[in-house]
C-alpha cells in the first residue's frame, strides 16, 4: 500500500494572472491524491506506527479522534489495508442512529467505536486511562490522537523528499505541529517554512515547536514562522468569505480544499502575496495535506459537491 499510495504524489502549479503579476510561482504538493480517506499528512504520520505494530506482532491499532476526525478514518482504512483491526475512542457521545458521516465510514472500514464523554476523552494522555484501555485491548498498539508521536513526526519528515529543490518557501497548515516539526528537521535550511494555524490563538504553538526543534536538532535549521491570522473564528469554524474562497478556487483551479486546514492556508497565502509580504520572485510549495472527507459536514455549501 505504501508504495502505491505515494506514487500518486505530484505538484500542481497554479496558473493565475494575479500570481504572474506578483512574479510568484505557487505549486500545491498534492498529498490529497494519495487515497480518498487515508489522505495527506495522516498517512505519513501513520506509516511508521503501522510498521511498528506489525513488527511487534500486534493485532490492531487503538486510537482517538473527534466525530469528523481525518485521523480516525485514515487509521480505520489504513489498518484494514494492512489486515490489522482497529478501535477508535471518539470524543463525545453519539447515538448509532445519527452518526456523523466520518464515524459511519469508520464503522464501514471495520473500526470498532467507543463513545466517550468529553470529560473522559480529555484523559487521553493519562497513564491510568491508557493502561485501562490497553488491558481491554492487550494486543493492540495505541497511537495517540492525530498520530502525534515520535514515529508520526519521523514519518512526516519523509514529506520533505517530495518538495522540489527549486522551492524557497514551504507553506503548510498546522494543527498540533507534528507534521511541521518533522518536515523542518529534514528540509534543507535554505528553505523557509511558513505554518498556517487555523485555530484562534494558535500562536501558542510557536514556543512549543521551538522547544521541540531545539531538543531534536542535530544541525542548523532553516527559518520558520507560524501565523494564526487566518483562523476564521476558530478551529473547524468557517465564514461565508472562506466558503466563497473554496468555491472560487475550485472553479478556477479544479482543486478542492478542506475548510478546516488547507483552505485557511491558501486564503492566507493569497492575502500575504497581495500585501507584498512574500518576497517577489518566490517559488512557493504549499502542502495540500488532504482532509477533504471533512467537507462532508458542510457539503450543501460547496460547489465541488454540487456541480
Ligand atoms: C491533521 C491535519 C493537519 C495538521 O497536522 P499536524 O501534524 O497535527 O499539525 C493539517 N492538514 C490536514 C488536512 C489534517 O488532516
PDB file of C-alpha atoms and ligand atoms in Angstrom:
ATOM      1  CA  UNK A   1       0.000   0.000   0.000  1.00  0.00           C
ATOM      2  CA  UNK A   2       2.769   2.428   0.932  1.00  0.00           C
ATOM      3  CA  UNK A   3       4.446   2.341  -2.455  1.00  0.00           C
ATOM      4  CA  UNK A   4       1.184   2.513  -4.398  1.00  0.00           C
ATOM      5  CA  UNK A   5      -0.089   5.450  -2.396  1.00  0.00           C
ATOM      6  CA  UNK A   6       2.974   7.635  -2.598  1.00  0.00           C
ATOM      7  CA  UNK A   7       3.417   7.044  -6.332  1.00  0.00           C
ATOM      8  CA  UNK A   8       0.401   9.305  -6.838  1.00  0.00           C
ATOM      9  CA  UNK A   9       2.009  12.407  -5.316  1.00  0.00           C
ATOM     10  CA  UNK A  10       2.608  15.265  -7.748  1.00  0.00           C
ATOM     11  CA  UNK A  11       2.907  19.052  -7.750  1.00  0.00           C
ATOM     12  CA  UNK A  12       0.142  21.156  -9.348  1.00  0.00           C
ATOM     13  CA  UNK A  13       1.474  24.606 -10.311  1.00  0.00           C
ATOM     14  CA  UNK A  14      -1.314  27.162 -10.258  1.00  0.00           C
ATOM     15  CA  UNK A  15      -1.981  29.277 -13.318  1.00  0.00           C
ATOM     16  CA  UNK A  16      -3.247  32.601 -12.208  1.00  0.00           C
ATOM     17  CA  UNK A  17      -2.785  36.155 -13.559  1.00  0.00           C
ATOM     18  CA  UNK A  18      -2.556  37.519 -10.047  1.00  0.00           C
ATOM     19  CA  UNK A  19       0.408  35.245  -9.261  1.00  0.00           C
ATOM     20  CA  UNK A  20       2.160  36.120 -12.553  1.00  0.00           C
ATOM     21  CA  UNK A  21       1.777  39.844 -11.848  1.00  0.00           C
ATOM     22  CA  UNK A  22       3.353  39.302  -8.440  1.00  0.00           C
ATOM     23  CA  UNK A  23       6.101  37.197 -10.049  1.00  0.00           C
ATOM     24  CA  UNK A  24       5.308  34.259  -7.764  1.00  0.00           C
ATOM     25  CA  UNK A  25       5.346  30.565  -8.618  1.00  0.00           C
ATOM     26  CA  UNK A  26       2.955  28.607  -6.458  1.00  0.00           C
ATOM     27  CA  UNK A  27       2.660  24.833  -6.546  1.00  0.00           C
ATOM     28  CA  UNK A  28       0.470  22.556  -4.464  1.00  0.00           C
ATOM     29  CA  UNK A  29       2.102  19.332  -3.312  1.00  0.00           C
ATOM     30  CA  UNK A  30      -0.842  17.006  -3.790  1.00  0.00           C
ATOM     31  CA  UNK A  31      -0.762  14.783  -0.726  1.00  0.00           C
ATOM     32  CA  UNK A  32      -4.559  14.791  -1.048  1.00  0.00           C
ATOM     33  CA  UNK A  33      -4.211  12.454  -4.034  1.00  0.00           C
ATOM     34  CA  UNK A  34      -2.827   9.537  -2.014  1.00  0.00           C
ATOM     35  CA  UNK A  35      -6.161   7.956  -1.192  1.00  0.00           C
ATOM     36  CA  UNK A  36      -9.748   9.192  -0.711  1.00  0.00           C
ATOM     37  CA  UNK A  37      -9.601   8.898   3.082  1.00  0.00           C
ATOM     38  CA  UNK A  38      -6.045   7.909   4.043  1.00  0.00           C
ATOM     39  CA  UNK A  39      -5.108  11.271   2.678  1.00  0.00           C
ATOM     40  CA  UNK A  40      -2.349  13.742   3.132  1.00  0.00           C
ATOM     41  CA  UNK A  41      -0.149  14.042   6.139  1.00  0.00           C
ATOM     42  CA  UNK A  42      -2.190  11.495   8.110  1.00  0.00           C
ATOM     43  CA  UNK A  43      -0.768   8.677   6.007  1.00  0.00           C
ATOM     44  CA  UNK A  44       2.793   9.851   6.687  1.00  0.00           C
ATOM     45  CA  UNK A  45       2.123  10.101  10.435  1.00  0.00           C
ATOM     46  CA  UNK A  46       0.620   6.601  10.450  1.00  0.00           C
ATOM     47  CA  UNK A  47       3.018   4.666   8.255  1.00  0.00           C
ATOM     48  CA  UNK A  48       5.774   4.066  10.817  1.00  0.00           C
ATOM     49  CA  UNK A  49       3.233   3.406  13.551  1.00  0.00           C
ATOM     50  CA  UNK A  50       1.688   0.677  11.395  1.00  0.00           C
ATOM     51  CA  UNK A  51       5.099  -0.753  10.566  1.00  0.00           C
ATOM     52  CA  UNK A  52       5.975  -0.838  14.276  1.00  0.00           C
ATOM     53  CA  UNK A  53       2.673  -2.528  15.197  1.00  0.00           C
ATOM     54  CA  UNK A  54       3.273  -5.194  12.550  1.00  0.00           C
ATOM     55  CA  UNK A  55       6.866  -5.785  13.704  1.00  0.00           C
ATOM     56  CA  UNK A  56       5.620  -6.189  17.275  1.00  0.00           C
ATOM     57  CA  UNK A  57       3.084  -8.763  16.100  1.00  0.00           C
ATOM     58  CA  UNK A  58       0.137  -6.623  17.230  1.00  0.00           C
ATOM     59  CA  UNK A  59      -3.382  -7.446  16.098  1.00  0.00           C
ATOM     60  CA  UNK A  60      -4.720  -3.953  15.825  1.00  0.00           C
ATOM     61  CA  UNK A  61      -4.465  -0.223  16.389  1.00  0.00           C
ATOM     62  CA  UNK A  62      -6.328   1.751  19.015  1.00  0.00           C
ATOM     63  CA  UNK A  63      -6.554   5.490  18.597  1.00  0.00           C
ATOM     64  CA  UNK A  64      -8.571   8.654  19.325  1.00  0.00           C
ATOM     65  CA  UNK A  65     -10.447  11.380  17.498  1.00  0.00           C
ATOM     66  CA  UNK A  66     -13.411  13.719  17.252  1.00  0.00           C
ATOM     67  CA  UNK A  67     -16.551  12.952  15.250  1.00  0.00           C
ATOM     68  CA  UNK A  68     -15.143  14.408  11.983  1.00  0.00           C
ATOM     69  CA  UNK A  69     -11.559  13.326  12.562  1.00  0.00           C
ATOM     70  CA  UNK A  70      -9.358  12.841   9.489  1.00  0.00           C
ATOM     71  CA  UNK A  71      -7.007  10.785  11.634  1.00  0.00           C
ATOM     72  CA  UNK A  72      -9.694   8.368  12.800  1.00  0.00           C
ATOM     73  CA  UNK A  73     -10.958   7.466   9.338  1.00  0.00           C
ATOM     74  CA  UNK A  74      -7.400   7.319   7.954  1.00  0.00           C
ATOM     75  CA  UNK A  75      -6.458   4.876  10.731  1.00  0.00           C
ATOM     76  CA  UNK A  76      -9.536   2.736  10.077  1.00  0.00           C
ATOM     77  CA  UNK A  77      -8.816   2.431   6.352  1.00  0.00           C
ATOM     78  CA  UNK A  78      -5.033   2.018   6.675  1.00  0.00           C
ATOM     79  CA  UNK A  79      -5.374  -0.628   9.396  1.00  0.00           C
ATOM     80  CA  UNK A  80      -7.776  -2.567   7.201  1.00  0.00           C
ATOM     81  CA  UNK A  81      -5.366  -2.427   4.267  1.00  0.00           C
ATOM     82  CA  UNK A  82      -2.673  -3.978   6.463  1.00  0.00           C
ATOM     83  CA  UNK A  83      -5.028  -6.621   7.890  1.00  0.00           C
ATOM     84  CA  UNK A  84      -4.952  -5.037  11.313  1.00  0.00           C
ATOM     85  CA  UNK A  85      -8.043  -4.497  13.430  1.00  0.00           C
ATOM     86  CA  UNK A  86      -8.845  -1.014  14.649  1.00  0.00           C
ATOM     87  CA  UNK A  87     -10.645   0.589  17.544  1.00  0.00           C
ATOM     88  CA  UNK A  88     -11.484   4.272  17.867  1.00  0.00           C
ATOM     89  CA  UNK A  89     -12.212   6.164  21.056  1.00  0.00           C
ATOM     90  CA  UNK A  90     -14.481   9.000  19.985  1.00  0.00           C
ATOM     91  CA  UNK A  91     -14.842  12.372  21.666  1.00  0.00           C
ATOM     92  CA  UNK A  92     -18.495  12.933  22.567  1.00  0.00           C
ATOM     93  CA  UNK A  93     -21.475  10.633  22.989  1.00  0.00           C
ATOM     94  CA  UNK A  94     -23.285   9.659  19.785  1.00  0.00           C
ATOM     95  CA  UNK A  95     -26.427   7.689  19.064  1.00  0.00           C
ATOM     96  CA  UNK A  96     -25.698   4.946  16.496  1.00  0.00           C
ATOM     97  CA  UNK A  97     -28.789   6.021  14.554  1.00  0.00           C
ATOM     98  CA  UNK A  98     -27.478   9.560  13.983  1.00  0.00           C
ATOM     99  CA  UNK A  99     -23.783   9.143  13.434  1.00  0.00           C
ATOM    100  CA  UNK A 100     -21.808  11.813  11.566  1.00  0.00           C
ATOM    101  CA  UNK A 101     -20.631  10.565   8.158  1.00  0.00           C
ATOM    102  CA  UNK A 102     -16.994  10.215   9.251  1.00  0.00           C
ATOM    103  CA  UNK A 103     -17.938   7.838  12.061  1.00  0.00           C
ATOM    104  CA  UNK A 104     -20.244   5.836   9.784  1.00  0.00           C
ATOM    105  CA  UNK A 105     -17.342   5.466   7.388  1.00  0.00           C
ATOM    106  CA  UNK A 106     -15.087   4.323  10.229  1.00  0.00           C
ATOM    107  CA  UNK A 107     -17.574   1.567  11.062  1.00  0.00           C
ATOM    108  CA  UNK A 108     -17.748   0.587   7.389  1.00  0.00           C
ATOM    109  CA  UNK A 109     -13.975   0.210   7.350  1.00  0.00           C
ATOM    110  CA  UNK A 110     -14.326  -2.237  10.226  1.00  0.00           C
ATOM    111  CA  UNK A 111     -13.296   0.045  13.082  1.00  0.00           C
ATOM    112  CA  UNK A 112     -14.950  -0.599  16.460  1.00  0.00           C
ATOM    113  CA  UNK A 113     -16.013   2.642  18.121  1.00  0.00           C
ATOM    114  CA  UNK A 114     -16.412   3.629  21.756  1.00  0.00           C
ATOM    115  CA  UNK A 115     -18.071   6.956  22.511  1.00  0.00           C
ATOM    116  CA  UNK A 116     -16.578   8.859  25.417  1.00  0.00           C
ATOM    117  CA  UNK A 117     -17.893  11.887  27.238  1.00  0.00           C
ATOM    118  CA  UNK A 118     -15.775  14.978  26.709  1.00  0.00           C
ATOM    119  CA  UNK A 119     -14.573  14.725  30.266  1.00  0.00           C
ATOM    120  CA  UNK A 120     -13.471  11.126  29.893  1.00  0.00           C
ATOM    121  CA  UNK A 121     -11.917  11.841  26.498  1.00  0.00           C
ATOM    122  CA  UNK A 122      -9.817  14.633  27.967  1.00  0.00           C
ATOM    123  CA  UNK A 123      -7.858  11.945  29.858  1.00  0.00           C
ATOM    124  CA  UNK A 124      -6.471  10.689  26.537  1.00  0.00           C
ATOM    125  CA  UNK A 125      -2.858  11.094  27.687  1.00  0.00           C
ATOM    126  CA  UNK A 126      -3.361   9.993  31.286  1.00  0.00           C
ATOM    127  CA  UNK A 127      -1.318   6.810  32.009  1.00  0.00           C
ATOM    128  CA  UNK A 128      -4.110   5.204  34.116  1.00  0.00           C
ATOM    129  CA  UNK A 129      -6.632   5.810  31.395  1.00  0.00           C
ATOM    130  CA  UNK A 130      -4.288   4.368  28.763  1.00  0.00           C
ATOM    131  CA  UNK A 131      -3.485   1.284  30.803  1.00  0.00           C
ATOM    132  CA  UNK A 132      -7.225   0.671  31.301  1.00  0.00           C
ATOM    133  CA  UNK A 133      -7.724   0.576  27.521  1.00  0.00           C
ATOM    134  CA  UNK A 134      -4.545  -1.410  26.980  1.00  0.00           C
ATOM    135  CA  UNK A 135      -5.905  -4.091  29.325  1.00  0.00           C
ATOM    136  CA  UNK A 136      -9.134  -4.223  27.337  1.00  0.00           C
ATOM    137  CA  UNK A 137      -7.140  -4.485  24.093  1.00  0.00           C
ATOM    138  CA  UNK A 138      -3.904  -6.233  25.139  1.00  0.00           C
ATOM    139  CA  UNK A 139      -2.772  -6.988  21.565  1.00  0.00           C
ATOM    140  CA  UNK A 140      -3.434  -3.524  20.179  1.00  0.00           C
ATOM    141  CA  UNK A 141      -0.864  -0.807  19.652  1.00  0.00           C
ATOM    142  CA  UNK A 142      -2.052   2.582  20.932  1.00  0.00           C
ATOM    143  CA  UNK A 143      -1.496   5.539  18.596  1.00  0.00           C
ATOM    144  CA  UNK A 144      -2.079   8.989  20.140  1.00  0.00           C
ATOM    145  CA  UNK A 145      -4.670  11.405  18.763  1.00  0.00           C
ATOM    146  CA  UNK A 146      -3.672  12.691  15.335  1.00  0.00           C
ATOM    147  CA  UNK A 147      -0.741  10.248  15.124  1.00  0.00           C
ATOM    148  CA  UNK A 148       1.287  12.697  17.139  1.00  0.00           C
ATOM    149  CA  UNK A 149       4.206  10.681  18.443  1.00  0.00           C
ATOM    150  CA  UNK A 150       7.872  10.300  17.520  1.00  0.00           C
ATOM    151  CA  UNK A 151       7.073   7.752  14.816  1.00  0.00           C
ATOM    152  CA  UNK A 152       4.464  10.165  13.466  1.00  0.00           C
ATOM    153  CA  UNK A 153       6.950  13.031  13.212  1.00  0.00           C
ATOM    154  CA  UNK A 154       9.571  10.741  11.639  1.00  0.00           C
ATOM    155  CA  UNK A 155       7.049   9.632   9.038  1.00  0.00           C
ATOM    156  CA  UNK A 156       6.029  13.233   8.353  1.00  0.00           C
ATOM    157  CA  UNK A 157       9.703  14.105   7.796  1.00  0.00           C
ATOM    158  CA  UNK A 158       9.562  11.924   4.673  1.00  0.00           C
ATOM    159  CA  UNK A 159       7.277  14.502   3.045  1.00  0.00           C
ATOM    160  CA  UNK A 160      10.399  16.685   2.535  1.00  0.00           C
ATOM    161  CA  UNK A 161      11.650  14.350  -0.164  1.00  0.00           C
ATOM    162  CA  UNK A 162       8.656  15.290  -2.339  1.00  0.00           C
ATOM    163  CA  UNK A 163       9.336  19.041  -2.145  1.00  0.00           C
ATOM    164  CA  UNK A 164      11.002  20.328  -5.351  1.00  0.00           C
ATOM    165  CA  UNK A 165      14.541  21.626  -4.908  1.00  0.00           C
ATOM    166  CA  UNK A 166      13.744  24.959  -6.568  1.00  0.00           C
ATOM    167  CA  UNK A 167      11.268  25.957  -3.848  1.00  0.00           C
ATOM    168  CA  UNK A 168      12.440  28.654  -1.423  1.00  0.00           C
ATOM    169  CA  UNK A 169       9.281  28.767   0.692  1.00  0.00           C
ATOM    170  CA  UNK A 170       7.216  25.854   2.002  1.00  0.00           C
ATOM    171  CA  UNK A 171       3.733  26.566   3.356  1.00  0.00           C
ATOM    172  CA  UNK A 172       1.576  24.117   5.271  1.00  0.00           C
ATOM    173  CA  UNK A 173      -1.423  24.023   7.570  1.00  0.00           C
ATOM    174  CA  UNK A 174      -0.698  23.325  11.217  1.00  0.00           C
ATOM    175  CA  UNK A 175      -2.785  21.535  13.854  1.00  0.00           C
ATOM    176  CA  UNK A 176      -0.609  20.017  16.546  1.00  0.00           C
ATOM    177  CA  UNK A 177       2.594  20.964  14.702  1.00  0.00           C
ATOM    178  CA  UNK A 178       3.806  17.348  14.403  1.00  0.00           C
ATOM    179  CA  UNK A 179       3.945  17.486  10.616  1.00  0.00           C
ATOM    180  CA  UNK A 180       5.586  20.920  10.695  1.00  0.00           C
ATOM    181  CA  UNK A 181       8.362  19.855  13.097  1.00  0.00           C
ATOM    182  CA  UNK A 182       9.032  16.613  11.224  1.00  0.00           C
ATOM    183  CA  UNK A 183       9.464  18.475   7.954  1.00  0.00           C
ATOM    184  CA  UNK A 184      11.563  21.323   9.410  1.00  0.00           C
ATOM    185  CA  UNK A 185      14.015  18.749  10.746  1.00  0.00           C
ATOM    186  CA  UNK A 186      14.538  17.142   7.358  1.00  0.00           C
ATOM    187  CA  UNK A 187      14.129  20.077   4.954  1.00  0.00           C
ATOM    188  CA  UNK A 188      17.266  21.916   3.723  1.00  0.00           C
ATOM    189  CA  UNK A 189      17.979  25.028   5.823  1.00  0.00           C
ATOM    190  CA  UNK A 190      17.859  27.240   2.705  1.00  0.00           C
ATOM    191  CA  UNK A 191      14.096  26.796   2.557  1.00  0.00           C
ATOM    192  CA  UNK A 192      11.862  28.931   4.777  1.00  0.00           C
ATOM    193  CA  UNK A 193       8.783  27.323   6.325  1.00  0.00           C
ATOM    194  CA  UNK A 194       5.518  29.090   6.999  1.00  0.00           C
ATOM    195  CA  UNK A 195       2.812  27.366   9.041  1.00  0.00           C
ATOM    196  CA  UNK A 196      -0.847  28.448   8.986  1.00  0.00           C
ATOM    197  CA  UNK A 197      -2.683  27.586  12.163  1.00  0.00           C
ATOM    198  CA  UNK A 198      -6.464  27.585  11.743  1.00  0.00           C
ATOM    199  CA  UNK A 199      -7.076  27.972  15.469  1.00  0.00           C
ATOM    200  CA  UNK A 200      -7.764  31.193  17.309  1.00  0.00           C
ATOM    201  CA  UNK A 201      -4.754  31.978  19.492  1.00  0.00           C
ATOM    202  CA  UNK A 202      -2.716  29.370  17.611  1.00  0.00           C
ATOM    203  CA  UNK A 203       0.457  31.426  18.170  1.00  0.00           C
ATOM    204  CA  UNK A 204       0.852  29.381  21.350  1.00  0.00           C
ATOM    205  CA  UNK A 205       2.354  26.705  19.099  1.00  0.00           C
ATOM    206  CA  UNK A 206       5.401  28.846  18.276  1.00  0.00           C
ATOM    207  CA  UNK A 207       7.288  28.203  21.592  1.00  0.00           C
ATOM    208  CA  UNK A 208       6.173  24.543  21.687  1.00  0.00           C
ATOM    209  CA  UNK A 209       7.564  23.885  18.236  1.00  0.00           C
ATOM    210  CA  UNK A 210      10.679  25.907  19.086  1.00  0.00           C
ATOM    211  CA  UNK A 211      11.383  23.739  22.112  1.00  0.00           C
ATOM    212  CA  UNK A 212      10.779  20.525  20.240  1.00  0.00           C
ATOM    213  CA  UNK A 213      13.118  21.595  17.427  1.00  0.00           C
ATOM    214  CA  UNK A 214      15.853  22.618  19.871  1.00  0.00           C
ATOM    215  CA  UNK A 215      15.686  19.266  21.643  1.00  0.00           C
ATOM    216  CA  UNK A 216      15.982  17.267  18.467  1.00  0.00           C
ATOM    217  CA  UNK A 217      18.025  19.440  16.144  1.00  0.00           C
ATOM    218  CA  UNK A 218      21.315  17.956  15.033  1.00  0.00           C
ATOM    219  CA  UNK A 219      22.270  20.758  12.721  1.00  0.00           C
ATOM    220  CA  UNK A 220      21.371  24.278  11.737  1.00  0.00           C
ATOM    221  CA  UNK A 221      17.668  24.554  10.943  1.00  0.00           C
ATOM    222  CA  UNK A 222      16.270  26.955   8.410  1.00  0.00           C
ATOM    223  CA  UNK A 223      13.931  29.864   9.230  1.00  0.00           C
ATOM    224  CA  UNK A 224      10.307  29.196  10.092  1.00  0.00           C
ATOM    225  CA  UNK A 225       7.255  31.004  11.363  1.00  0.00           C
ATOM    226  CA  UNK A 226       3.705  30.158  12.463  1.00  0.00           C
ATOM    227  CA  UNK A 227       0.814  32.526  11.781  1.00  0.00           C
ATOM    228  CA  UNK A 228      -2.675  32.223  13.266  1.00  0.00           C
ATOM    229  CA  UNK A 229      -4.035  35.313  11.485  1.00  0.00           C
ATOM    230  CA  UNK A 230      -6.337  33.261   9.267  1.00  0.00           C
ATOM    231  CA  UNK A 231      -8.489  31.291  11.722  1.00  0.00           C
ATOM    232  CA  UNK A 232     -11.974  32.400  10.519  1.00  0.00           C
ATOM    233  CA  UNK A 233     -13.441  32.234  14.007  1.00  0.00           C
ATOM    234  CA  UNK A 234     -11.527  29.219  15.309  1.00  0.00           C
ATOM    235  CA  UNK A 235     -10.779  25.560  14.733  1.00  0.00           C
ATOM    236  CA  UNK A 236     -13.268  23.951  12.299  1.00  0.00           C
ATOM    237  CA  UNK A 237     -15.211  27.238  12.099  1.00  0.00           C
ATOM    238  CA  UNK A 238     -15.973  28.876   8.788  1.00  0.00           C
ATOM    239  CA  UNK A 239     -17.358  32.123   7.409  1.00  0.00           C
ATOM    240  CA  UNK A 240     -19.127  32.976   4.108  1.00  0.00           C
ATOM    241  CA  UNK A 241     -15.839  34.524   2.935  1.00  0.00           C
ATOM    242  CA  UNK A 242     -13.963  31.251   3.456  1.00  0.00           C
ATOM    243  CA  UNK A 243     -16.681  29.205   1.717  1.00  0.00           C
ATOM    244  CA  UNK A 244     -16.625  31.602  -1.202  1.00  0.00           C
ATOM    245  CA  UNK A 245     -12.855  31.266  -1.432  1.00  0.00           C
ATOM    246  CA  UNK A 246     -13.123  27.440  -1.521  1.00  0.00           C
ATOM    247  CA  UNK A 247     -15.763  27.587  -4.257  1.00  0.00           C
ATOM    248  CA  UNK A 248     -13.934  30.077  -6.453  1.00  0.00           C
ATOM    249  CA  UNK A 249     -10.611  28.222  -6.006  1.00  0.00           C
ATOM    250  CA  UNK A 250     -12.349  25.040  -7.124  1.00  0.00           C
ATOM    251  CA  UNK A 251     -13.877  26.785 -10.144  1.00  0.00           C
ATOM    252  CA  UNK A 252     -10.540  28.332 -11.216  1.00  0.00           C
ATOM    253  CA  UNK A 253      -8.104  25.548 -10.401  1.00  0.00           C
ATOM    254  CA  UNK A 254     -10.248  22.409 -10.246  1.00  0.00           C
ATOM    255  CA  UNK A 255      -8.748  21.573  -6.867  1.00  0.00           C
ATOM    256  CA  UNK A 256     -10.852  21.022  -3.746  1.00  0.00           C
ATOM    257  CA  UNK A 257      -9.692  22.472  -0.431  1.00  0.00           C
ATOM    258  CA  UNK A 258     -10.908  21.378   3.010  1.00  0.00           C
ATOM    259  CA  UNK A 259     -12.407  24.099   5.190  1.00  0.00           C
ATOM    260  CA  UNK A 260     -10.539  23.145   8.388  1.00  0.00           C
ATOM    261  CA  UNK A 261      -6.931  23.283   7.190  1.00  0.00           C
ATOM    262  CA  UNK A 262      -5.955  23.758   3.565  1.00  0.00           C
ATOM    263  CA  UNK A 263      -8.488  26.482   2.656  1.00  0.00           C
ATOM    264  CA  UNK A 264      -7.327  28.688   5.524  1.00  0.00           C
ATOM    265  CA  UNK A 265      -3.719  28.233   4.425  1.00  0.00           C
ATOM    266  CA  UNK A 266      -4.442  29.092   0.780  1.00  0.00           C
ATOM    267  CA  UNK A 267      -6.540  32.092   1.732  1.00  0.00           C
ATOM    268  CA  UNK A 268      -3.717  33.297   3.964  1.00  0.00           C
ATOM    269  CA  UNK A 269      -1.089  32.757   1.282  1.00  0.00           C
ATOM    270  CA  UNK A 270      -3.027  34.762  -1.305  1.00  0.00           C
ATOM    271  CA  UNK A 271      -3.522  37.534   1.231  1.00  0.00           C
ATOM    272  CA  UNK A 272       0.181  37.661   2.144  1.00  0.00           C
ATOM    273  CA  UNK A 273       1.094  37.747  -1.540  1.00  0.00           C
ATOM    274  CA  UNK A 274      -1.442  40.538  -2.206  1.00  0.00           C
ATOM    275  CA  UNK A 275       0.056  42.555   0.654  1.00  0.00           C
ATOM    276  CA  UNK A 276       3.580  42.050  -0.718  1.00  0.00           C
ATOM    277  CA  UNK A 277       4.593  40.263   2.467  1.00  0.00           C
ATOM    278  CA  UNK A 278       6.082  37.429   0.435  1.00  0.00           C
ATOM    279  CA  UNK A 279       9.268  38.134  -1.452  1.00  0.00           C
ATOM    280  CA  UNK A 280       8.928  38.919  -5.125  1.00  0.00           C
ATOM    281  CA  UNK A 281      10.229  36.024  -7.248  1.00  0.00           C
ATOM    282  CA  UNK A 282       9.432  33.392  -4.629  1.00  0.00           C
ATOM    283  CA  UNK A 283       8.867  29.782  -5.590  1.00  0.00           C
ATOM    284  CA  UNK A 284       6.338  28.519  -3.073  1.00  0.00           C
ATOM    285  CA  UNK A 285       5.314  24.942  -2.448  1.00  0.00           C
ATOM    286  CA  UNK A 286       2.121  24.688  -0.393  1.00  0.00           C
ATOM    287  CA  UNK A 287       1.253  21.301   1.073  1.00  0.00           C
ATOM    288  CA  UNK A 288      -2.212  20.063   0.248  1.00  0.00           C
ATOM    289  CA  UNK A 289      -2.443  17.893   3.349  1.00  0.00           C
ATOM    290  CA  UNK A 290      -5.770  16.334   2.284  1.00  0.00           C
ATOM    291  CA  UNK A 291      -8.617  16.186   4.755  1.00  0.00           C
ATOM    292  CA  UNK A 292     -11.326  16.547   2.096  1.00  0.00           C
ATOM    293  CA  UNK A 293     -13.549  13.978   3.807  1.00  0.00           C
ATOM    294  CA  UNK A 294     -14.093  16.626   6.495  1.00  0.00           C
ATOM    295  CA  UNK A 295     -16.047  18.706   3.950  1.00  0.00           C
ATOM    296  CA  UNK A 296     -18.876  16.152   4.192  1.00  0.00           C
ATOM    297  CA  UNK A 297     -20.225  18.078   7.143  1.00  0.00           C
ATOM    298  CA  UNK A 298     -20.750  21.230   5.001  1.00  0.00           C
ATOM    299  CA  UNK A 299     -21.480  19.610   1.626  1.00  0.00           C
ATOM    300  CA  UNK A 300     -24.514  21.795   0.933  1.00  0.00           C
ATOM    301  CA  UNK A 301     -22.279  24.908   0.882  1.00  0.00           C
ATOM    302  CA  UNK A 302     -19.679  23.612  -1.561  1.00  0.00           C
ATOM    303  CA  UNK A 303     -19.788  23.715  -5.341  1.00  0.00           C
ATOM    304  CA  UNK A 304     -17.338  20.778  -5.606  1.00  0.00           C
ATOM    305  CA  UNK A 305     -20.144  18.608  -4.219  1.00  0.00           C
ATOM    306  CA  UNK A 306     -22.964  20.238  -6.132  1.00  0.00           C
ATOM    307  CA  UNK A 307     -21.638  20.753  -9.647  1.00  0.00           C
TER     308      UNK A 307
HETATM  309  C1  LIG B   1      -4.332  16.777  10.818  1.00  0.00           C
HETATM  310  C2  LIG B   1      -4.207  17.689   9.664  1.00  0.00           C
HETATM  311  C3  LIG B   1      -3.281  18.750   9.658  1.00  0.00           C
HETATM  312  C4  LIG B   1      -2.429  19.095  10.860  1.00  0.00           C
HETATM  313  O1  LIG B   1      -1.358  18.216  11.090  1.00  0.00           O
HETATM  314  P1  LIG B   1      -0.473  18.361  12.426  1.00  0.00           P
HETATM  315  O2  LIG B   1       0.615  17.364  12.256  1.00  0.00           O
HETATM  316  O3  LIG B   1      -1.378  17.986  13.583  1.00  0.00           O
HETATM  317  O4  LIG B   1      -0.011  19.748  12.559  1.00  0.00           O
HETATM  318  C5  LIG B   1      -3.183  19.537   8.515  1.00  0.00           C
HETATM  319  N1  LIG B   1      -3.974  19.302   7.449  1.00  0.00           N
HETATM  320  C6  LIG B   1      -4.894  18.300   7.420  1.00  0.00           C
HETATM  321  C7  LIG B   1      -5.740  18.137   6.213  1.00  0.00           C
HETATM  322  C8  LIG B   1      -5.035  17.462   8.519  1.00  0.00           C
HETATM  323  O5  LIG B   1      -5.948  16.482   8.491  1.00  0.00           O
END
